[in-house]
Coordinates of C-alpha atoms in Angstrom, one line a residue:
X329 CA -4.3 18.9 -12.6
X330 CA -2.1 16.2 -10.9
X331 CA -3.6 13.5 -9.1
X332 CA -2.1 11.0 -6.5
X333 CA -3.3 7.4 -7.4
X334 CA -2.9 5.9 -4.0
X335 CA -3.0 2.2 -2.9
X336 CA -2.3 -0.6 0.0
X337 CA -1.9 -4.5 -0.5
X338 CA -3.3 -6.2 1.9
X339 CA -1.8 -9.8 2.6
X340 CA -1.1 -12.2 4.7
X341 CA 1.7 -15.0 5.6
X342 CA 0.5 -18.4 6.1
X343 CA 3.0 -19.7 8.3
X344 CA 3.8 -23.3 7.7
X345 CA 5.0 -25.8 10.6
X346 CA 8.1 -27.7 11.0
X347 CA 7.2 -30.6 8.6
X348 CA 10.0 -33.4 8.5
X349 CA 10.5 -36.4 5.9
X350 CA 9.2 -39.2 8.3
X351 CA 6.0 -37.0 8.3
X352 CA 5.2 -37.0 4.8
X353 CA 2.4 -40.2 4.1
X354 CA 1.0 -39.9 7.5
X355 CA 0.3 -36.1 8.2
X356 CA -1.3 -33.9 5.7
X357 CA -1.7 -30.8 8.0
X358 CA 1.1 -28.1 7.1
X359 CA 0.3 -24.8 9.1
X360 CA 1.5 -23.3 12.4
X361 CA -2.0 -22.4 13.4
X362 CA -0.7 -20.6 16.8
X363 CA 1.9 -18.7 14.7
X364 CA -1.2 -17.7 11.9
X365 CA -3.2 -16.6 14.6
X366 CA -0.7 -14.5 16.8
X367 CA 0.5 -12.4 13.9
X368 CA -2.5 -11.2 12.1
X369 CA -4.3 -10.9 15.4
X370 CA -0.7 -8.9 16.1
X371 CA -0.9 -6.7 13.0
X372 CA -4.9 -6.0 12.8
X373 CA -4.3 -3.9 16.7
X374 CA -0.9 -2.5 15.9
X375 CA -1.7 -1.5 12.0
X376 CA -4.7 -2.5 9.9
X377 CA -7.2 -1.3 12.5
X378 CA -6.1 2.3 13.3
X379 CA -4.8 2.9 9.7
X380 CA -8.5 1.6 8.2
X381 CA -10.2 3.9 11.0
X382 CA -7.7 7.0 10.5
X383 CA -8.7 6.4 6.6
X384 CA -12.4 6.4 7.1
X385 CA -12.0 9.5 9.0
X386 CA -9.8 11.3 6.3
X387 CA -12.7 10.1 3.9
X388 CA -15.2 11.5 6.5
X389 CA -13.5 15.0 6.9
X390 CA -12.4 15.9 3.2
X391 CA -15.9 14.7 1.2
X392 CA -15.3 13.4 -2.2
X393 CA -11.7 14.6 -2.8
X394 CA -9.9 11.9 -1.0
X395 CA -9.8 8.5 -2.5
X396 CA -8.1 5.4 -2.1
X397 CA -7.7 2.3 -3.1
X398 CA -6.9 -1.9 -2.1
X399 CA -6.4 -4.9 -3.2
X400 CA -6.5 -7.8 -0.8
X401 CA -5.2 -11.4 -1.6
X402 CA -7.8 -14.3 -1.4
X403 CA -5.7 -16.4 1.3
X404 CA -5.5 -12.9 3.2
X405 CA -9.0 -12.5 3.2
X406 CA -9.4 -16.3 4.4
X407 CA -6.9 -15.2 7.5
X408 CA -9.0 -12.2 8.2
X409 CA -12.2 -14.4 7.9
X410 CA -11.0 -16.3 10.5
X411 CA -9.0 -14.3 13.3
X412 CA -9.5 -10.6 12.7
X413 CA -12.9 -10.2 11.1
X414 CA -13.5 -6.6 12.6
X415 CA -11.0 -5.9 9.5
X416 CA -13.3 -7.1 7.1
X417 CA -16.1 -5.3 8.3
X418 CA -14.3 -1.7 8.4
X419 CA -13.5 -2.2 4.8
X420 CA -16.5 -2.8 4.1
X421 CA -17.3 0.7 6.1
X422 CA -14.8 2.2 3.8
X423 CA -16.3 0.5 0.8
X424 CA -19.5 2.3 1.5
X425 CA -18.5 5.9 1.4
X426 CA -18.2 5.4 -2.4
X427 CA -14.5 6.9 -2.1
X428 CA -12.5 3.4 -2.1
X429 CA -11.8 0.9 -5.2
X430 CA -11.0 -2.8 -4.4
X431 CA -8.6 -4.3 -7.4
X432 CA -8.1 -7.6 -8.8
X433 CA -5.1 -9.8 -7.6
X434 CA -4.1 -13.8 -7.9
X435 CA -6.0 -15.3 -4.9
X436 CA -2.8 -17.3 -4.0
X437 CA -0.7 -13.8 -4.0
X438 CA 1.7 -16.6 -5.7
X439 CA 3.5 -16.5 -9.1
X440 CA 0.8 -18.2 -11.3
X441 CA 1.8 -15.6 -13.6
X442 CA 5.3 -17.4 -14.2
X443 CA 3.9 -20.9 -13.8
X444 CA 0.8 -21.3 -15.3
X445 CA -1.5 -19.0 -17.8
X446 CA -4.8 -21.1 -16.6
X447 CA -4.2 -20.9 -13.6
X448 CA -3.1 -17.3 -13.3
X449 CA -6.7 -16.6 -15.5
X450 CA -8.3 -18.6 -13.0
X451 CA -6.6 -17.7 -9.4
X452 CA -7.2 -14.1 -10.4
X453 CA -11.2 -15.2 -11.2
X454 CA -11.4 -16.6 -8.1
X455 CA -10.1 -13.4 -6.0
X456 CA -12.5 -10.7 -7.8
X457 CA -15.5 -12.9 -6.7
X458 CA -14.5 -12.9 -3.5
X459 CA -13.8 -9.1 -3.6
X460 CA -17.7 -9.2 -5.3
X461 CA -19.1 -11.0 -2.3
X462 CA -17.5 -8.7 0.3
X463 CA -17.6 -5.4 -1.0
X464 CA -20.1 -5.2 -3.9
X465 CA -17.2 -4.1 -7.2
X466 CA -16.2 -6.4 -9.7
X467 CA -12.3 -5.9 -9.9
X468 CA -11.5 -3.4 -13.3
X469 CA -8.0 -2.9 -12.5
X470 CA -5.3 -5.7 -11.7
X471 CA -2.5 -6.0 -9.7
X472 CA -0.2 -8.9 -9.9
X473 CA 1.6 -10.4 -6.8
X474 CA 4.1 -7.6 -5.6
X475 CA 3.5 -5.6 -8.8
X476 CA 5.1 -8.6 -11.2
X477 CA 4.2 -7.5 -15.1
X478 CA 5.9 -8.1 -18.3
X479 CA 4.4 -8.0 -22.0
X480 CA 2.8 -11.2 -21.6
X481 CA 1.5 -10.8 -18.3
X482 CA -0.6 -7.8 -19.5
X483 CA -1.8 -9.4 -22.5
X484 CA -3.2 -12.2 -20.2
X485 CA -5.0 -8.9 -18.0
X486 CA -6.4 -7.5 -21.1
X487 CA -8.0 -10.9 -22.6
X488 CA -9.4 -11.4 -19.1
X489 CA -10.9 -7.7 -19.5
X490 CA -9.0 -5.9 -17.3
X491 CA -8.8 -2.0 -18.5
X492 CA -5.9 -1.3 -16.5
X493 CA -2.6 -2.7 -14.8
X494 CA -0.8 -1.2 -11.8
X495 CA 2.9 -2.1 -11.8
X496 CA 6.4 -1.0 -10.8
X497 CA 8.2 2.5 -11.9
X498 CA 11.4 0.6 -12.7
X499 CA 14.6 2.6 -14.1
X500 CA 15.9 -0.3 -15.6
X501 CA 12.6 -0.1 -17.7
X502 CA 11.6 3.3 -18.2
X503 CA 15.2 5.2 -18.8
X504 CA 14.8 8.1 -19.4
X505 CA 11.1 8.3 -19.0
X506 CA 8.8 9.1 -16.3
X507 CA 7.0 7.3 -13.8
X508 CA 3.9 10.0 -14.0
X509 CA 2.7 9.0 -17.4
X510 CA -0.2 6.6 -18.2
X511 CA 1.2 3.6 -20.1
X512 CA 0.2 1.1 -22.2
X513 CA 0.8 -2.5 -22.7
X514 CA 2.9 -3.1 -25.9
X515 CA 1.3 -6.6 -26.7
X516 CA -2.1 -5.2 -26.0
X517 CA -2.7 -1.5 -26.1
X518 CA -6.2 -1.3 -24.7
X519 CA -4.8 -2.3 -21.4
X520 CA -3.4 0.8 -19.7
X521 CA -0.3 0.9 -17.2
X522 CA 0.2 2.8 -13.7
X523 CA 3.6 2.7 -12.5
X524 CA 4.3 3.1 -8.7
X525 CA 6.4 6.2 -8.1
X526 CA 9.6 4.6 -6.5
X527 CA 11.2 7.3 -4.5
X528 CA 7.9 8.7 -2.8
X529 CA 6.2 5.4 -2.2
X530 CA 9.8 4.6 -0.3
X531 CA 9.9 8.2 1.5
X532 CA 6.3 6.8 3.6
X533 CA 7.5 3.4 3.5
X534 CA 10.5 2.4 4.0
X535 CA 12.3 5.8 5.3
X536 CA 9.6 7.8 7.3
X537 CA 10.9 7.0 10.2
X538 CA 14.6 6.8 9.6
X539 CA 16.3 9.9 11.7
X540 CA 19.6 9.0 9.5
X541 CA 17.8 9.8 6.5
X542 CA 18.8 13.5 5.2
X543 CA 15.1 14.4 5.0
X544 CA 13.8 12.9 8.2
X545 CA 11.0 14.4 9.6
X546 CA 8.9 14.2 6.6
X547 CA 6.0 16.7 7.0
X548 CA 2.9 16.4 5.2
X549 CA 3.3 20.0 3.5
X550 CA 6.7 19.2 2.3
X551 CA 6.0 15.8 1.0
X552 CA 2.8 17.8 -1.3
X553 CA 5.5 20.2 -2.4
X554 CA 7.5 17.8 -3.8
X555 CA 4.7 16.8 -6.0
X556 CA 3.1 20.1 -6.8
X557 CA 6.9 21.2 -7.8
X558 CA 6.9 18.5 -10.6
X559 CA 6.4 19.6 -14.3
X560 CA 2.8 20.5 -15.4
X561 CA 2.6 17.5 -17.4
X562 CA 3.5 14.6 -15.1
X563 CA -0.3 14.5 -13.8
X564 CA -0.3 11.0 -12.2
X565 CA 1.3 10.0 -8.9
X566 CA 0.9 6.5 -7.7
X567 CA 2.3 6.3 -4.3
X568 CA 2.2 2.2 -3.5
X569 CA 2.5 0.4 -0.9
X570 CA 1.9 -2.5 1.7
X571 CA -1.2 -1.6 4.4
X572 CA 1.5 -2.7 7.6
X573 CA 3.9 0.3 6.7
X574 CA 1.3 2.4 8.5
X575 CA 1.8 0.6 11.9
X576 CA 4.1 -2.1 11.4
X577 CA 7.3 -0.9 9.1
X578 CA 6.4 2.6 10.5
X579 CA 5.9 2.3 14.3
X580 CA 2.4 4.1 15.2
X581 CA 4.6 6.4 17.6
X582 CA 6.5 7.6 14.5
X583 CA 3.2 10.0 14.3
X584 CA 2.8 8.3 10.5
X585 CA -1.4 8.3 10.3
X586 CA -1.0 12.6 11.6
X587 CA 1.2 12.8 8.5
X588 CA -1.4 10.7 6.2
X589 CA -4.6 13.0 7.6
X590 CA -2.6 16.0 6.6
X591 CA -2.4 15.1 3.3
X592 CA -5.7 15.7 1.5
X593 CA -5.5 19.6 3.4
X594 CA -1.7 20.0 2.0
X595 CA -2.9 18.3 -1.4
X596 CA -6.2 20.8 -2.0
X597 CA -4.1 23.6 -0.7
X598 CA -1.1 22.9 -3.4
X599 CA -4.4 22.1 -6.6
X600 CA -3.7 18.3 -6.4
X601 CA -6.3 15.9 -6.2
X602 CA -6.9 12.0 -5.6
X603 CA -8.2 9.3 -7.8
X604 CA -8.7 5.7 -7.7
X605 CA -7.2 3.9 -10.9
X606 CA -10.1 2.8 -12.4
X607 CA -10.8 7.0 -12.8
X608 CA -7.3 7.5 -14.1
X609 CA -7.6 4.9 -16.5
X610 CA -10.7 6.6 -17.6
X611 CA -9.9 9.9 -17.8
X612 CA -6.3 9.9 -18.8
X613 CA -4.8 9.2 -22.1
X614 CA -2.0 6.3 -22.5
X615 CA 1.6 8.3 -23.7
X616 CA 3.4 5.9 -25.3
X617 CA 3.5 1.7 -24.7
X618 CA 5.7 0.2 -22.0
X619 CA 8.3 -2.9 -23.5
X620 CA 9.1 -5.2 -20.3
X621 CA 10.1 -8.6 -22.1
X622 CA 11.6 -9.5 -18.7
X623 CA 9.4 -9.6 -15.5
X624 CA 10.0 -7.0 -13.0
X625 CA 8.4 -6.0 -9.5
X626 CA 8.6 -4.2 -6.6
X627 CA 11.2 -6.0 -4.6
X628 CA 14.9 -5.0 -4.0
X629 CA 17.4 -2.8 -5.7
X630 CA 17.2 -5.3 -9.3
X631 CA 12.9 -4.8 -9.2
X632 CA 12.7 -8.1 -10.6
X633 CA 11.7 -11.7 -9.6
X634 CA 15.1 -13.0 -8.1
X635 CA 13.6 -12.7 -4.6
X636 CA 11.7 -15.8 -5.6
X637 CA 13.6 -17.5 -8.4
X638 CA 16.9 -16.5 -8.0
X639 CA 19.1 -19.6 -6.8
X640 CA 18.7 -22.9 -7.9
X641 CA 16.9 -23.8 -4.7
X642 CA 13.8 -21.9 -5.6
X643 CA 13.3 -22.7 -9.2
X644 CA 13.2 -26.4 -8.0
X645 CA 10.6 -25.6 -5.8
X646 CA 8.7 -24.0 -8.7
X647 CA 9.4 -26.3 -11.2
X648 CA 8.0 -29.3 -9.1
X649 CA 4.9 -27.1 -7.7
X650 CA 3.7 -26.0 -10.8
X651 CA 4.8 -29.7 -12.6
X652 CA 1.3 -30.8 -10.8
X653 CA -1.0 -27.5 -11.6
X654 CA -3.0 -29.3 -14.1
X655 CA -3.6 -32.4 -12.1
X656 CA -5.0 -30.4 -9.3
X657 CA -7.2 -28.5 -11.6
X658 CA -8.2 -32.0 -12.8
X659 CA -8.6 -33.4 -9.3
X660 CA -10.8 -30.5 -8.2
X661 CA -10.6 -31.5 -4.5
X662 CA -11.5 -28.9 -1.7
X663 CA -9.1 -30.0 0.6
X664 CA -6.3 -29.8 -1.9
X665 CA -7.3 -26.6 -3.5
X666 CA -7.3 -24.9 -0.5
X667 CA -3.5 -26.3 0.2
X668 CA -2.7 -25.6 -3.6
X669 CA -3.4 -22.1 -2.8
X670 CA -1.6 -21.6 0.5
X671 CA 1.6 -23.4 -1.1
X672 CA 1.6 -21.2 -4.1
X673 CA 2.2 -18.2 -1.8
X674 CA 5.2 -15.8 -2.8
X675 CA 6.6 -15.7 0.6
X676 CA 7.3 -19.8 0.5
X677 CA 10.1 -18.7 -1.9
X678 CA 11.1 -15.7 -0.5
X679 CA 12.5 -17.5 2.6
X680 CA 14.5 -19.8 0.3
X681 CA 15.8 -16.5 -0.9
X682 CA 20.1 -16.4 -0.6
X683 CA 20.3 -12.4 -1.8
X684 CA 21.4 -9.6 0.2
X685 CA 18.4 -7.5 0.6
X686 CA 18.1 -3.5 2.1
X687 CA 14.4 -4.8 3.1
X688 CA 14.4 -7.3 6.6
X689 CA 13.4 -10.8 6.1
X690 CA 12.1 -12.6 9.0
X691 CA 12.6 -16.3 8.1
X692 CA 10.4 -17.4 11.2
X693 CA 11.6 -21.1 12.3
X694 CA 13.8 -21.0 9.4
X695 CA 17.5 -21.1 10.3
X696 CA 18.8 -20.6 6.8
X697 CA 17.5 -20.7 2.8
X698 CA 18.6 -24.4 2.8
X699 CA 16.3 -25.2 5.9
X700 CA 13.4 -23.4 4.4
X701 CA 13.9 -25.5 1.2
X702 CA 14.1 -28.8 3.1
X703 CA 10.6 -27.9 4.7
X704 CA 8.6 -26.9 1.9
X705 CA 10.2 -29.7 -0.1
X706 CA 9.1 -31.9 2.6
X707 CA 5.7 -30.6 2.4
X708 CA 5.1 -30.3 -1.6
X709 CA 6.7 -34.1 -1.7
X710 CA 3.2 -34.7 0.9
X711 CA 1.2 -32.6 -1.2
X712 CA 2.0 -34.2 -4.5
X713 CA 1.3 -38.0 -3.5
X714 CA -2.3 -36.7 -2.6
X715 CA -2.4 -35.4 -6.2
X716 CA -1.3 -38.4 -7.5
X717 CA -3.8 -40.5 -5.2
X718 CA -6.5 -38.7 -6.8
X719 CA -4.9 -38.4 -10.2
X720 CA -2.3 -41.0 -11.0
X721 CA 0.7 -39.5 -12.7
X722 CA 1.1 -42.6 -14.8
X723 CA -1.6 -41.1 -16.7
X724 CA -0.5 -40.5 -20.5
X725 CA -0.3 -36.8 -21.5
X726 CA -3.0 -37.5 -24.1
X727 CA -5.7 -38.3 -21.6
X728 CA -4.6 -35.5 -19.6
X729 CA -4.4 -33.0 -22.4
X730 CA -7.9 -34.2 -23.5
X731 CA -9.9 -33.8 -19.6
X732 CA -8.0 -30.6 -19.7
X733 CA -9.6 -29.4 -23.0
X734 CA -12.9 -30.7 -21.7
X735 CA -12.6 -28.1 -19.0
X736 CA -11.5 -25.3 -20.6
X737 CA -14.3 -25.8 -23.0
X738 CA -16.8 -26.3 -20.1
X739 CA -15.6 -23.2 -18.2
X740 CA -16.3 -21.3 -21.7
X741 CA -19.6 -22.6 -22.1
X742 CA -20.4 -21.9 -18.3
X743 CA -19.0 -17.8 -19.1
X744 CA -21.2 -18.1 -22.5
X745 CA -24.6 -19.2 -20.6
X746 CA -23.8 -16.6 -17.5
X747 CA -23.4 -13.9 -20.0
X748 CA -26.7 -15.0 -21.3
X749 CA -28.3 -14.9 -18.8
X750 CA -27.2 -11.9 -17.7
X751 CA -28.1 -10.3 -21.1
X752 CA -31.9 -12.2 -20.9
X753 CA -32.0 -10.6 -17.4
X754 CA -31.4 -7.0 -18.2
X755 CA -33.9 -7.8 -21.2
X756 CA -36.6 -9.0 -18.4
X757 CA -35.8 -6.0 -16.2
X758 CA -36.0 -3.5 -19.8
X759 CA -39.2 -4.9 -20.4
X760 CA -40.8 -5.0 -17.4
X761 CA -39.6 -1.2 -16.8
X762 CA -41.5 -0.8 -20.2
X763 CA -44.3 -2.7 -18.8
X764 CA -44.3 -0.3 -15.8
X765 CA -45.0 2.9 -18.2
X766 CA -47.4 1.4 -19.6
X767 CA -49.6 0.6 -17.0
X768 CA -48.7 3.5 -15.8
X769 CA -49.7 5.5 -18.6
X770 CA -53.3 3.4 -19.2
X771 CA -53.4 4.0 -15.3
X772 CA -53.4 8.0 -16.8
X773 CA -55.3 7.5 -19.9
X774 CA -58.0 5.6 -17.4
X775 CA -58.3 8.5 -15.0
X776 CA -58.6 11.0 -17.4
X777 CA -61.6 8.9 -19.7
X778 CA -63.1 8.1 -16.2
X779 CA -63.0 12.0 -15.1
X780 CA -64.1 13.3 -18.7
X781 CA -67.0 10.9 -18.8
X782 CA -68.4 11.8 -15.5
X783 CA -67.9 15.5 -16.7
X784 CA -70.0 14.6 -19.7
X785 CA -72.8 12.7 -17.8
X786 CA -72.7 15.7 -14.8
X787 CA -73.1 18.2 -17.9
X788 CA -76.1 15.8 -19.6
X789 CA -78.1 15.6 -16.1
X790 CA -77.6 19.5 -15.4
X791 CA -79.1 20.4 -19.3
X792 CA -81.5 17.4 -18.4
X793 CA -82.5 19.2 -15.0
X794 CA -82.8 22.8 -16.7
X795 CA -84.8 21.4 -19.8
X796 CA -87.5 19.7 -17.0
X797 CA -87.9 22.7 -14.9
X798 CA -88.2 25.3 -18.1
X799 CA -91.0 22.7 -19.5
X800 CA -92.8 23.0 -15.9
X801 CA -92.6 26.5 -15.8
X802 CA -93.7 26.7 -19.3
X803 CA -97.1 24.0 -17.7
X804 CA -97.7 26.4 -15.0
X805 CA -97.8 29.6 -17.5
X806 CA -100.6 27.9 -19.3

């Protein structure tokens, strides 16, 4: 039976503020709080609300069989925290119903995976407990910042214990193959791959609600028979995409959430079901492995990471952000963590971007690449001297390579007790279960001694009783 594997990222621009050189030193403040609040509080009415509510309802109408799933980036759940927590709380809602799996992600939404291998390990930590706290799953599957994967990306998922890795359907990768295969990573094959169906994650998307598009209007049944018209073996359909096309990139007046609650009907009608990836992963069996040596993703035509490192521009920025990683992991510092992550952010390189792109970009106060370089320059040259302040760079490699091992090894022994623990708790819980029966049981055992004993002594008094009345009788005979 084929199965649509479908899933939104949720995220969220942090929109910095015109920083200029004369401000670096004396102002350590880098965000455009009015812009932050006015677009998320703009994109919660006009999309993430009435999509969330038109997907509880879909959930709501059609039982078990539809499923869907999220993944939501930790400085996106910070925005939602603080200016549109009704979001928060109807995922939650969803979360409940049992039909919706939350996935693993970098907390940043940044390119630790390019930078950094700590770091990656550990921004990726830090988002699943947050998913944890809010919605009650630990992360199984992971998805990288705009689907970015290569060979060594997935072997970092799999030694974290990832069992599966959602990624980009990229012709440039799989040739001749298709997209509706389970995968595998070639470094590590235990770590299985779902690749995002290009052309019908783009039909919703990008084109729903072009009326130059050949296709335009896209109905609900015809969109199904497109999938139910694929060969018998291609069973898994991962349709992709960002939460604000349903709203945002697809106007609500384009009638896009009637097509989505028309879907499970069409689907059931046509023998096609829904799963979350965590089921795929589990149920299907991997094909063949998947070579990327190169990094790919979701963006543009070239689906790789040229969006963000593709002029010279960018990999500056990069270079000199990810120069400091392990002095802020050394410094430790709240304040600067929480600046580490909003800095790491894709999007800060996206604006420096110079390529032509089919997708809009909204540069915001940006005039040009250059001017989105000078700013963020402006602020990381800020950020760093803090770094320094707390961690001076004049610091020999050796000392730093040696607190850095220190760490590591402290963040191992730390995941060594918690698993111990965790292991002496279900031990507790085993034996006190155990403990339960048996009181239980000697509760039993009790009862019945206690019921057979006052049988007995009932018995004992009635032959008692008939033995003194037969000896009086036998008196009064006499």
């Amino acid at each position: 039976m084929k199965t649509i594997c479908l899933y939104f990222e949720i995220h969220q621009i942090v929109h910095l503020r015109r920083y200029r050189f004369f401000d670096i030193g004396t102002d350590h403040y880098y965000y455009d709080d009015y812009e932050n609040e006015r677009t998320i509080s703009d994109i919660a009415q006009r999309s993430y609300m009435p999509a969330l509510e038109t997907l509880l309802q879909m959930i709501r109408d059609n039982g078990k069989f539809f499923k869907v799933t999220f993944s939501l980036s930790g400085v996106g759940i910070e925005s939602l925290e603080q200016y549109a927590p009704e979001v928060i709380e109807k995922l939650q809602e969803l979360a409940e119903t049992g039909c919706v799996e939350f996935l693993a992600e970098p907390y940043s939404h940044g390119l630790s995976s390019l930078g950094n291998e700590e770091y990656f390990k550990q921004d990726v930590k830090k988002q699943s407990e947050k998913i944890k706290e809010y919605f009650g799953q630990t992360p199984k599957v992971l998805r990288n910042s705009s689907l970015i994967y290569n060979d060594d990306i997935g072997l970092m998922a799999h030694q974290m214990g990832f069992k599966g890795m959602l990624t980009e359907g990229a012709k440039h990768v799989l040739g001749w193959k298709s997209s509706h295969y389970l995968y595998h990573c070639a470094l590590a094959p235990k770590l299985k791959l779902l690749l995002r169906d290009v052309a019908l994650s783009d039909d919703i998307s990008l084109r729903f609600n072009n009326s130059e598009w050949n296709e335009y209007p896209l109905f609900a049944d015809r969109y199904m028979d497109k999938i139910a018209a694929l060969p018998d073996e291609e069973q898994m359909i991962g349709i992709f995409m960002n939460l604000s096309a349903l709203g945002i990139e697809q106007p609500l007046s384009s009638n896009i959430l009637e097509f989505f609650k028309a879907l499970p009907v069409c689907a059931k009608e046509r023998g096609i079901a829904f799963s979350t990836p965590s089921e795929v992963c589990m149920k299907m069996k991997s094909v063949a492995s998947l070579d990327v040596p190169y990094a790919l993703s979701w963006m543009d035509e070239e689906r790789d990471i040229s969006t963000w490192l593709g002029n010279p521009m960018q990999r500056e920025a990069f270079d000199k952000l990810y120069k400091v990683a392990d002095r802020v992991r050394i410094a430790n510092d709240p304040r600067i963590n929480q600046d580490w992550d909003y800095l790491q952010a894709s999007n800060n390189f996206r604006m420096m971007s110079t390529k032509r792109t089919n997708v809009g970009l909204d540069r915001g106060i940006y005039a040009s690449p250059f001017d989105a370089f000078t700013n963020y320059m402006n602020i990381l040259g800020d950020f760093i001297n803090r770094v320094n302040a707390l961690y001076p760079d004049e610091i020999d490699n050796e000392e730093l390579n040696g607190l850095l091992t220190t760490i590591r090894n402290q963040g191992e022994e730390i995941e060594m007790k918690d698993k111990e623990i965790s292991r002496l708790k279900a031990k507790v819980e085993k034996l006190e279960k155990e403990g339960d029966k048996l009181r239980s049981k000697s509760a039993k055992t009790s009862k019945t001694n206690k019921t057979a004993s006052a049988k007995k002594t009932s018995t004992t008094k009635k032959s008692t009783s008939v033995a003194s009345s037969k000896k009086t009788a036998s008196k009064k005979v006499e």
